[in-house]
PDB file of C-alpha atoms in Angstrom:
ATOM      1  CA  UNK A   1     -25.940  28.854  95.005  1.00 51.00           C
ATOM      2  CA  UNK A   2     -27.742  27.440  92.098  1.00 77.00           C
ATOM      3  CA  UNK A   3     -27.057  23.355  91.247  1.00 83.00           C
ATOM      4  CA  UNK A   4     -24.921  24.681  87.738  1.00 84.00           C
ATOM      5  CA  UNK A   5     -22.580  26.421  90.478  1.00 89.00           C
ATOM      6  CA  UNK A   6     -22.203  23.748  92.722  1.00 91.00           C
ATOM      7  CA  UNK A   7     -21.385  21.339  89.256  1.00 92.00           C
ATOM      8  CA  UNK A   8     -18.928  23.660  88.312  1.00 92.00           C
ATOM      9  CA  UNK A   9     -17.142  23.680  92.220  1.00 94.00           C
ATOM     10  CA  UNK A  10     -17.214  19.870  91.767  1.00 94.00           C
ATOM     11  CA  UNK A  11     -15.597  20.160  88.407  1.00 95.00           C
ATOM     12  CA  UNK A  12     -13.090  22.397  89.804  1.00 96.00           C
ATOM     13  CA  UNK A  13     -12.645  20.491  93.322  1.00 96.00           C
ATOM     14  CA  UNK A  14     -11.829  17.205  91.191  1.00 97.00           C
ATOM     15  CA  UNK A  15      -9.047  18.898  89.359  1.00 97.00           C
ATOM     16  CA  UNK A  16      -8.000  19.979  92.404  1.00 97.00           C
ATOM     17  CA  UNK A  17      -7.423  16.379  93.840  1.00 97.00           C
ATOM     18  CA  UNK A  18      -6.312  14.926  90.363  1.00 97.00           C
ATOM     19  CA  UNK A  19      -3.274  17.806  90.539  1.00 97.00           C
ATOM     20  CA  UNK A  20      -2.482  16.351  93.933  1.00 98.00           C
ATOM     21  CA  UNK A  21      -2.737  12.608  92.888  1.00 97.00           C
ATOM     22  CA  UNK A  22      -0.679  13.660  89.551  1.00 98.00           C
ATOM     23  CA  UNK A  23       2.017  14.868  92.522  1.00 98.00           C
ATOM     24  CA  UNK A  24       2.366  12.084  94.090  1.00 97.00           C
ATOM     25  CA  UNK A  25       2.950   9.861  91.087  1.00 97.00           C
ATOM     26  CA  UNK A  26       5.820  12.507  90.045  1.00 97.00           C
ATOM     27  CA  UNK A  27       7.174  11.812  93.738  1.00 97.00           C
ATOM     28  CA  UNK A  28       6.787   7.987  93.535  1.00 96.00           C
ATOM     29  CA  UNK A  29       8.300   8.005  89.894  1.00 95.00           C
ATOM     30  CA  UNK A  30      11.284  10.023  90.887  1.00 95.00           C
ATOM     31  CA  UNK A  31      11.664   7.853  94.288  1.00 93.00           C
ATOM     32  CA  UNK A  32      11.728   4.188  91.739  1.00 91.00           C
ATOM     33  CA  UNK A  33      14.122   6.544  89.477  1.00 91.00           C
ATOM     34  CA  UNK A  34      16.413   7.021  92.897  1.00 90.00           C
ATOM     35  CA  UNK A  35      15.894   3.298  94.063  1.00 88.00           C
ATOM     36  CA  UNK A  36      17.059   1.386  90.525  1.00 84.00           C
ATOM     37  CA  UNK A  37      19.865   4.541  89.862  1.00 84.00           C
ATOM     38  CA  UNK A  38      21.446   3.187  93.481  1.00 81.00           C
ATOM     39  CA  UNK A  39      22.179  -0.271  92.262  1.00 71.00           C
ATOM     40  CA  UNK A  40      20.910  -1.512  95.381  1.00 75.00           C
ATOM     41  CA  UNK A  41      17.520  -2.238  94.715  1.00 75.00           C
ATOM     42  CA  UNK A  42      15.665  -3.998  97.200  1.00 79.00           C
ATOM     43  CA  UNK A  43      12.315  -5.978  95.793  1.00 76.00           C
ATOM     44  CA  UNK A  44      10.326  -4.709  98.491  1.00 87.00           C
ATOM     45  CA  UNK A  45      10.833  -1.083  97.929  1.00 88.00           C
ATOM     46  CA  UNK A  46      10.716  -1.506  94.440  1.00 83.00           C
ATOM     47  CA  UNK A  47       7.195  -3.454  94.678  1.00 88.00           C
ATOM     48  CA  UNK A  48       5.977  -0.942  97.282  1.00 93.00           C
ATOM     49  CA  UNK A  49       6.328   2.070  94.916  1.00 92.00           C
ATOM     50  CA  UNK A  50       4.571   0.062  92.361  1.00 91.00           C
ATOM     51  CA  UNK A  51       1.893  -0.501  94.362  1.00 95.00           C
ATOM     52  CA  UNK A  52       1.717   2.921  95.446  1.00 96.00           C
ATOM     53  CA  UNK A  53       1.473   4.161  91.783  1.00 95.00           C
ATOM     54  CA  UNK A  54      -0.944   1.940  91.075  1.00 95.00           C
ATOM     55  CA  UNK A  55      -3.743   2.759  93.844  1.00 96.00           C
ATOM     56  CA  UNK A  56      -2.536   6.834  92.656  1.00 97.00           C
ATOM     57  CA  UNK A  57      -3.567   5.278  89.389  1.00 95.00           C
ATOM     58  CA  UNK A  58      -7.015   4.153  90.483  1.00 96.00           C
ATOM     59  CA  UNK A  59      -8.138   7.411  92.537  1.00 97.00           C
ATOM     60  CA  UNK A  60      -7.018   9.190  88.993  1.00 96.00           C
ATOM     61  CA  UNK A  61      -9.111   6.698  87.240  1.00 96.00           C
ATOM     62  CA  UNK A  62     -11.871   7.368  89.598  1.00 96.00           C
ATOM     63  CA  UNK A  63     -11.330  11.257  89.821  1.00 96.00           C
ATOM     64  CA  UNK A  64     -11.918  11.456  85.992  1.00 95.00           C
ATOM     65  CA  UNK A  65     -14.892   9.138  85.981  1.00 95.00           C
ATOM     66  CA  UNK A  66     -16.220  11.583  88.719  1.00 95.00           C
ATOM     67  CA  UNK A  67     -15.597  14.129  86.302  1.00 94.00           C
ATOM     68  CA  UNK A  68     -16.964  13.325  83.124  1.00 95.00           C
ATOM     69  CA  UNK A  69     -20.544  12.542  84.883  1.00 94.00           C
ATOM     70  CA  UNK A  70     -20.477  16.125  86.663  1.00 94.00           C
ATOM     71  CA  UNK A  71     -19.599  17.476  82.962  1.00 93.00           C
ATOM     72  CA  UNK A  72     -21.847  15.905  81.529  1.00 94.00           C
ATOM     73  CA  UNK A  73     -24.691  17.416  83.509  1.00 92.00           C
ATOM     74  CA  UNK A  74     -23.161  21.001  83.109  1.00 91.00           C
ATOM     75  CA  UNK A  75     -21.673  21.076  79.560  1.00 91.00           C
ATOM     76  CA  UNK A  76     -24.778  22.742  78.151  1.00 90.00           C
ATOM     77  CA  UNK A  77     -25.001  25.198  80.781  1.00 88.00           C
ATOM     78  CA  UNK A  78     -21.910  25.975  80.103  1.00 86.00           C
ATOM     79  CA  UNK A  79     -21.664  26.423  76.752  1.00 87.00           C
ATOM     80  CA  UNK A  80     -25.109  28.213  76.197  1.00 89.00           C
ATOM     81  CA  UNK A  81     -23.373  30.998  79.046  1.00 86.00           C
ATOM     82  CA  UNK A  82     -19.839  31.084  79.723  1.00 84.00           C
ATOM     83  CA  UNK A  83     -19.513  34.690  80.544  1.00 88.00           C
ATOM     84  CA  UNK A  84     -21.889  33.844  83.535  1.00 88.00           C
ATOM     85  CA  UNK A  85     -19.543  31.348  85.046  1.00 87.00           C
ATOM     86  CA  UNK A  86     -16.138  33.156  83.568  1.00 88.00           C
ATOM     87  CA  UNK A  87     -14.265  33.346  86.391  1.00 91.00           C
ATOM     88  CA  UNK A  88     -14.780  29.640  87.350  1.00 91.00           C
ATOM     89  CA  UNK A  89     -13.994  28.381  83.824  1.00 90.00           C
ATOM     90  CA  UNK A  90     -10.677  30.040  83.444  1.00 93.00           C
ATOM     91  CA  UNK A  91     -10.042  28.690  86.760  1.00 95.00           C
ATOM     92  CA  UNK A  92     -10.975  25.108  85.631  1.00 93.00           C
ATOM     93  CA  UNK A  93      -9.164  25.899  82.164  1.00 94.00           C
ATOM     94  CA  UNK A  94      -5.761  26.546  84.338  1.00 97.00           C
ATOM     95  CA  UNK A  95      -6.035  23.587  86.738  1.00 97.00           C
ATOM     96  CA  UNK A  96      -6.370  21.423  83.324  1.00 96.00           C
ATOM     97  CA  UNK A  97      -3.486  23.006  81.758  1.00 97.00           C
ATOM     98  CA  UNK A  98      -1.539  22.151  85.246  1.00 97.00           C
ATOM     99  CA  UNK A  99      -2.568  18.497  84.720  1.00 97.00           C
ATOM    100  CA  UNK A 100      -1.677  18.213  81.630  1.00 97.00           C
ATOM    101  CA  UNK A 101       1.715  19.457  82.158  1.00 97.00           C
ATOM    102  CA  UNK A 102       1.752  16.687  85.200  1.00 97.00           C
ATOM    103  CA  UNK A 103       0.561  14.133  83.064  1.00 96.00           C
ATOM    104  CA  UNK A 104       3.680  14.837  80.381  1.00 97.00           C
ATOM    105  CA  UNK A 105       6.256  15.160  83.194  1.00 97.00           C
ATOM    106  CA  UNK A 106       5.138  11.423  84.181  1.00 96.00           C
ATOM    107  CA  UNK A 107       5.583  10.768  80.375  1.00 96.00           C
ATOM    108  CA  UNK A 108       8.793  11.627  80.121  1.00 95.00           C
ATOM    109  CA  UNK A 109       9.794  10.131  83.731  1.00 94.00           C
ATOM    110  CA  UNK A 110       8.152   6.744  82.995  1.00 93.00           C
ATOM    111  CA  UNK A 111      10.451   6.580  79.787  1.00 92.00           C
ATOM    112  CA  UNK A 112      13.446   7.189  81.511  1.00 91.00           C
ATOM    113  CA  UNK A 113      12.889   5.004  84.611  1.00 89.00           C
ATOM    114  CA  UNK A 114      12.141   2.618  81.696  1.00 89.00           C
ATOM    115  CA  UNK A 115      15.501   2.870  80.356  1.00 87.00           C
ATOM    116  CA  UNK A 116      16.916   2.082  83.669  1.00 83.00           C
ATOM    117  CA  UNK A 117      14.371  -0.379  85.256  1.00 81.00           C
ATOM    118  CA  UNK A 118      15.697  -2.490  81.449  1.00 84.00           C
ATOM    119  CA  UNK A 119      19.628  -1.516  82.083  1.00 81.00           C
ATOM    120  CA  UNK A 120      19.518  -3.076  85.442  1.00 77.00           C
ATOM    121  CA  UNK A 121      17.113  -6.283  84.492  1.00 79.00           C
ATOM    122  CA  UNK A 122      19.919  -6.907  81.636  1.00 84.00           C
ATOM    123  CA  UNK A 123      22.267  -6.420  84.388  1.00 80.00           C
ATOM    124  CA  UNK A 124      20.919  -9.243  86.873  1.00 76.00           C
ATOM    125  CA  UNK A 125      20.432 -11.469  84.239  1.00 83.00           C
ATOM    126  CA  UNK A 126      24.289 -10.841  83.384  1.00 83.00           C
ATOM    127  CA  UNK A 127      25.152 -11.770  86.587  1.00 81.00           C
ATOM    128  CA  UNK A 128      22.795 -14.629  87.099  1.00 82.00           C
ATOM    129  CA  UNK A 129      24.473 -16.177  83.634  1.00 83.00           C
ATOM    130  CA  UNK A 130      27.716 -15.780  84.801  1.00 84.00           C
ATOM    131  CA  UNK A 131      26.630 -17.403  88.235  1.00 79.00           C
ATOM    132  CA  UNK A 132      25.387 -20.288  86.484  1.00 80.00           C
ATOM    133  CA  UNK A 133      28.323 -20.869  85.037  1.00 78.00           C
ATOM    134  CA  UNK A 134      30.585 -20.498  87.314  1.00 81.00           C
ATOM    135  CA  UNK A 135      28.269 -22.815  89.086  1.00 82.00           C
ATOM    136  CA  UNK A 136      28.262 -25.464  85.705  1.00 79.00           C
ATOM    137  CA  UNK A 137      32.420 -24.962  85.588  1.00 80.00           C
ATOM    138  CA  UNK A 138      32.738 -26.279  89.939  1.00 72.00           C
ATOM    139  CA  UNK A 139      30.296 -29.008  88.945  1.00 75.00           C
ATOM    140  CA  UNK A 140      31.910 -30.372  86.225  1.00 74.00           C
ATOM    141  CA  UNK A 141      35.221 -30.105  87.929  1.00 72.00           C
ATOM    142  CA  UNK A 142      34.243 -31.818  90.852  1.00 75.00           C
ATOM    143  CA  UNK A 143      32.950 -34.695  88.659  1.00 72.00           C
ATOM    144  CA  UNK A 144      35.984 -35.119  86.568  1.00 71.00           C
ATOM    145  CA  UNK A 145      38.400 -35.213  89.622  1.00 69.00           C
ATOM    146  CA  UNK A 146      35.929 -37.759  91.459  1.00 65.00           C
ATOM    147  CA  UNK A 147      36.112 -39.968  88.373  1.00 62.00           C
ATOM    148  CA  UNK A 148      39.418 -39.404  88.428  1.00 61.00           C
ATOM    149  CA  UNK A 149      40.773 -42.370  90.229  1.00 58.00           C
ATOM    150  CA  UNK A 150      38.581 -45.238  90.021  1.00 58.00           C
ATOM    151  CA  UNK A 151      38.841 -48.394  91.310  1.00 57.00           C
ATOM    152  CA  UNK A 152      41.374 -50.969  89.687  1.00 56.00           C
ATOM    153  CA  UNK A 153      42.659 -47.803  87.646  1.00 56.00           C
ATOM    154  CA  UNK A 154      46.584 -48.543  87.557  1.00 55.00           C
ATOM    155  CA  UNK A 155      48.824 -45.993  89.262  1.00 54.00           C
ATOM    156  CA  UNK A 156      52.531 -45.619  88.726  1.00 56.00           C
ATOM    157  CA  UNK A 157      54.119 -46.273  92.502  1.00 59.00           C
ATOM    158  CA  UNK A 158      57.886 -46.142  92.520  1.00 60.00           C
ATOM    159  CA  UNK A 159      58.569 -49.108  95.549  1.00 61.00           C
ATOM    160  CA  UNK A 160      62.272 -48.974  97.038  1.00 66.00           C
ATOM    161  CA  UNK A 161      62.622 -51.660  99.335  1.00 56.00           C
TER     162      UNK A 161
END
């Protein structure tokens, strides 16, 4: 197999892998979409699927570095004679098309998650507002019923001897 060839595998192998990273950010972003939906959101989960994305993130980041250099060394090969490598171009052609499709499903699952990751923020600050002042409300009670009845204050005593 001539070096072009074994480019164009490499081209094709790294689409490959970037489909299967793009798959598991569509399973963490529907998991995050499940976790803040339940209204039970524990941090942990919530940070481990964000962590998750984010190394997905940087093997896609790497994947398409990869990529570009392998291009790079094959573009003009391929260009100059694409009915030579036909078969393997349409196949890299598809695999781009699937990660492109990928790559708008996270779109448009990132904006909704969005929507609800900002719903249930607003939410918890609600409640933390309305804890503080509940909180505020007992301390200033308890302050105006201790100063209540001071020392030397005169109190009405009805004495039948």
């Amino acid at each position: 197999m001539d070096d072009n060839k074994t480019y164009i595998v490499i081209l094709r192998d790294s689409l490959v892998n970037k489909n299967r990273v793009l798959d598991d950010i569509i399973e963490l972003t529907e998991r995050q979409y499940e976790l803040v939906k339940s209204d039970n959101v524990e941090a942990e989960d919530f940070d481990y699927l964000i962590e998750e994305k984010g190394k997905n993130l940087a093997m896609l980041s790497m994947i398409d570095d990869g990529f570009d250099g392998v291009y790079t060394r094959v573009r003009d090969e391929l260009q100059a004679n694409p009915g030579k490598y036909g078969e393997m171009i349409s196949e890299i052609r598809n695999l781009i098309e699937q990660t492109i499709a990928k790559g708008a499903k996270i779109e448009t699952l990132e904006h909704r998650n969005k929507e609800h990751i900002e719903a249930f923020i607003e939410k918890k600050k609600n409640e933390v507002k309305e804890y503080k002042a509940r909180q505020n409300t007992a301390k200033h009670y308890t302050m105006n019923m201790g100063n209540r009845h001071k020392d030397g204050a005169s109190y009405f005593m009805d004495k039948k001897n």
